[in-house]
Amino acid sequence: MSLADLSAAERHRRIAAGFTARVEGAKDWDAPAPVEGWTARDVVRHLVEWLPGLLSSGAGVTLPAGPGVDTDPVRTWEVHVTAVQALLDEPGGRELTNPHLGTLPLDQAIDRFYTTDVFMHTWDLARATGQDETLETEMCATLVAGMEPMDEMLRASGQYGPAVPVPAGADPQTRLIGFIGRDPQWTAPR
């Protein structure tokens, strides 16, 4: 079953499992990542640091914190991803309200903004740590098709750098990676 056909909870479970595999397979947390100025550790830091503030301010949800990315990125990710999955498994009719997003069911907000971010950053962590960077093709195609019409707004938000040109007829993953401002050919300096 493709990721697009899953519930928010199941989609997160599958996407997070892919990211978790890369976290567990990382050997060098200080390796450069495809995001300028970031290391592999910073990819995990980004994912465990931005969501708690959004959930706390917009839904009154406090996520438990792990030992800290600088101390133990693997354990910090495990604590974080387990807590997010628990929220999705039992959303309980909660909503998230944010001045930029409006009011959304909590599971939809997490799915749309956070789970998608985990999906895209799986490529960053895999590339930084020399692991398999393959993402599900259908999900890549869906994301890039949904993001392209919002190009100007997404760039203005500061969340994405300038798009990196890719060859005509490039596969969906290459198109997505280029669209979000990464060079699909990037490799970590050795």
XYZ file of C-alpha atoms in Angstrom:
190
model
C 0.000 0.000 0.000
C 1.401 3.412 -0.931
C 2.039 6.085 1.692
C -0.685 8.267 0.202
C -3.317 5.637 0.994
C -2.499 5.392 4.713
C -3.982 7.144 7.724
C -1.905 9.909 9.313
C -0.828 7.508 12.070
C 0.210 4.747 9.676
C 1.944 7.146 7.290
C 3.983 8.534 10.187
C 4.789 5.028 11.406
C 6.198 4.070 7.985
C 8.024 7.329 7.262
C 9.440 7.545 10.785
C 10.635 3.934 10.536
C 12.652 4.882 7.458
C 14.179 7.857 9.227
C 14.812 5.780 12.353
C 16.723 3.233 10.283
C 19.003 6.036 9.056
C 19.409 7.378 12.608
C 20.376 3.926 13.857
C 22.740 3.432 10.897
C 24.578 6.728 11.311
C 28.228 6.384 12.265
C 29.429 9.999 12.114
C 27.072 12.562 13.621
C 29.409 15.399 12.673
C 29.366 14.518 8.959
C 28.270 17.428 6.749
C 24.644 17.314 5.584
C 23.180 18.633 2.302
C 21.678 21.640 4.134
C 24.378 24.310 4.191
C 25.957 24.593 7.630
C 24.256 21.457 8.989
C 25.698 18.153 10.114
C 23.939 14.814 10.380
C 23.232 15.669 14.033
C 21.552 18.915 12.952
C 19.092 17.027 10.761
C 17.845 15.178 13.851
C 18.042 18.373 15.928
C 15.767 20.171 13.475
C 13.089 17.473 13.622
C 13.063 17.119 17.414
C 13.190 20.854 18.132
C 10.601 22.582 15.951
C 7.555 20.359 16.497
C 7.379 20.594 20.322
C 6.970 24.377 20.178
C 4.221 24.146 17.573
C 2.339 21.500 19.565
C 2.749 23.295 22.874
C 1.567 26.681 21.612
C -1.099 25.413 19.232
C -2.521 22.334 20.930
C -1.392 22.468 24.553
C 0.593 19.262 24.038
C 3.965 18.822 25.728
C 6.247 16.212 24.222
C 8.809 14.520 26.458
C 12.410 15.408 25.724
C 15.210 12.916 25.313
C 18.743 13.403 26.582
C 19.525 15.960 23.872
C 20.883 15.642 20.362
C 24.387 16.689 21.392
C 24.472 13.964 24.052
C 22.660 11.090 22.329
C 20.954 11.761 18.982
C 19.711 8.176 18.663
C 17.958 8.113 22.053
C 16.666 11.667 21.619
C 15.082 10.675 18.310
C 13.605 7.486 19.834
C 11.924 9.418 22.668
C 10.602 12.034 20.255
C 9.301 9.693 17.558
C 7.619 7.439 20.129
C 5.772 10.418 21.619
C 4.647 11.690 18.213
C 3.421 8.236 17.229
C 1.442 7.987 20.483
C -0.276 11.301 19.666
C -1.212 10.048 16.220
C -2.409 6.679 17.475
C -4.753 8.389 19.961
C -5.542 11.873 18.581
C -8.667 12.148 20.762
C -10.307 14.868 18.670
C -7.555 17.369 19.515
C -6.978 20.364 17.293
C -4.012 22.581 16.565
C -4.535 26.310 16.158
C -1.870 28.522 14.662
C -2.115 32.057 13.241
C -0.445 30.931 9.994
C -2.222 27.580 9.616
C -5.657 28.193 11.101
C -7.296 25.371 13.058
C -6.738 21.779 11.957
C -7.309 18.376 13.511
C -4.047 17.570 15.319
C -3.350 14.412 13.335
C -3.781 16.277 10.030
C -1.487 19.089 11.153
C 1.235 16.650 12.203
C 0.796 14.682 8.996
C 0.862 17.673 6.677
C 3.745 19.571 8.210
C 5.840 17.284 10.379
C 5.588 13.836 8.786
C 6.272 15.380 5.394
C 9.337 17.083 6.879
C 10.594 13.767 8.268
C 10.122 12.238 4.817
C 12.182 14.911 3.071
C 14.894 15.026 5.743
C 15.356 11.263 5.416
C 17.218 12.053 2.203
C 19.406 14.609 4.005
C 20.385 12.215 6.794
C 20.955 9.336 4.391
C 23.185 11.434 2.146
C 25.131 12.853 5.101
C 25.790 9.397 6.523
C 26.314 7.431 3.315
C 23.141 5.349 3.598
C 20.369 4.471 1.149
C 18.608 7.724 0.258
C 15.788 6.168 -1.762
C 12.382 7.674 -0.977
C 9.005 6.287 -2.052
C 8.433 7.474 -5.610
C 4.678 8.043 -5.342
C 5.050 10.166 -2.198
C 7.795 12.220 -3.885
C 5.548 12.795 -6.902
C 2.594 13.775 -4.712
C 4.644 16.210 -2.650
C 6.350 17.952 -5.545
C 3.045 18.234 -7.449
C 1.429 19.818 -4.390
C 4.333 22.157 -3.669
C 5.054 23.455 -7.167
C 1.903 25.628 -7.351
C 2.920 27.226 -4.024
C 6.514 27.879 -5.093
C 6.558 31.618 -4.429
C 4.862 31.314 -1.036
C 7.166 28.482 0.082
C 10.307 30.396 -0.889
C 9.011 33.539 0.849
C 8.442 31.542 4.054
C 12.178 30.946 4.372
C 11.599 27.219 4.806
C 13.140 26.356 1.442
C 16.156 27.662 -0.387
C 16.188 28.406 -4.084
C 15.196 25.449 -6.229
C 18.074 23.544 -7.784
C 17.497 22.915 -11.508
C 17.145 19.258 -12.460
C 17.143 17.678 -15.927
C 13.893 17.584 -17.894
C 12.165 14.262 -17.279
C 13.908 13.736 -13.919
C 12.342 11.147 -11.633
C 10.014 12.361 -8.829
C 12.636 12.050 -6.078
C 15.164 14.118 -8.010
C 12.476 16.723 -8.761
C 11.442 16.897 -5.096
C 14.999 17.170 -3.798
C 15.799 19.909 -6.310
C 12.547 21.720 -5.566
C 13.266 21.918 -1.825
C 16.645 23.475 -2.549
C 18.993 20.506 -2.413
C 21.423 19.454 -5.093
C 20.326 15.900 -5.941
C 23.959 15.125 -6.843
C 25.317 16.313 -3.477
C 27.655 13.948 -1.656
C 29.354 14.474 1.668
C 32.951 15.658 1.384
C 35.352 12.918 2.351
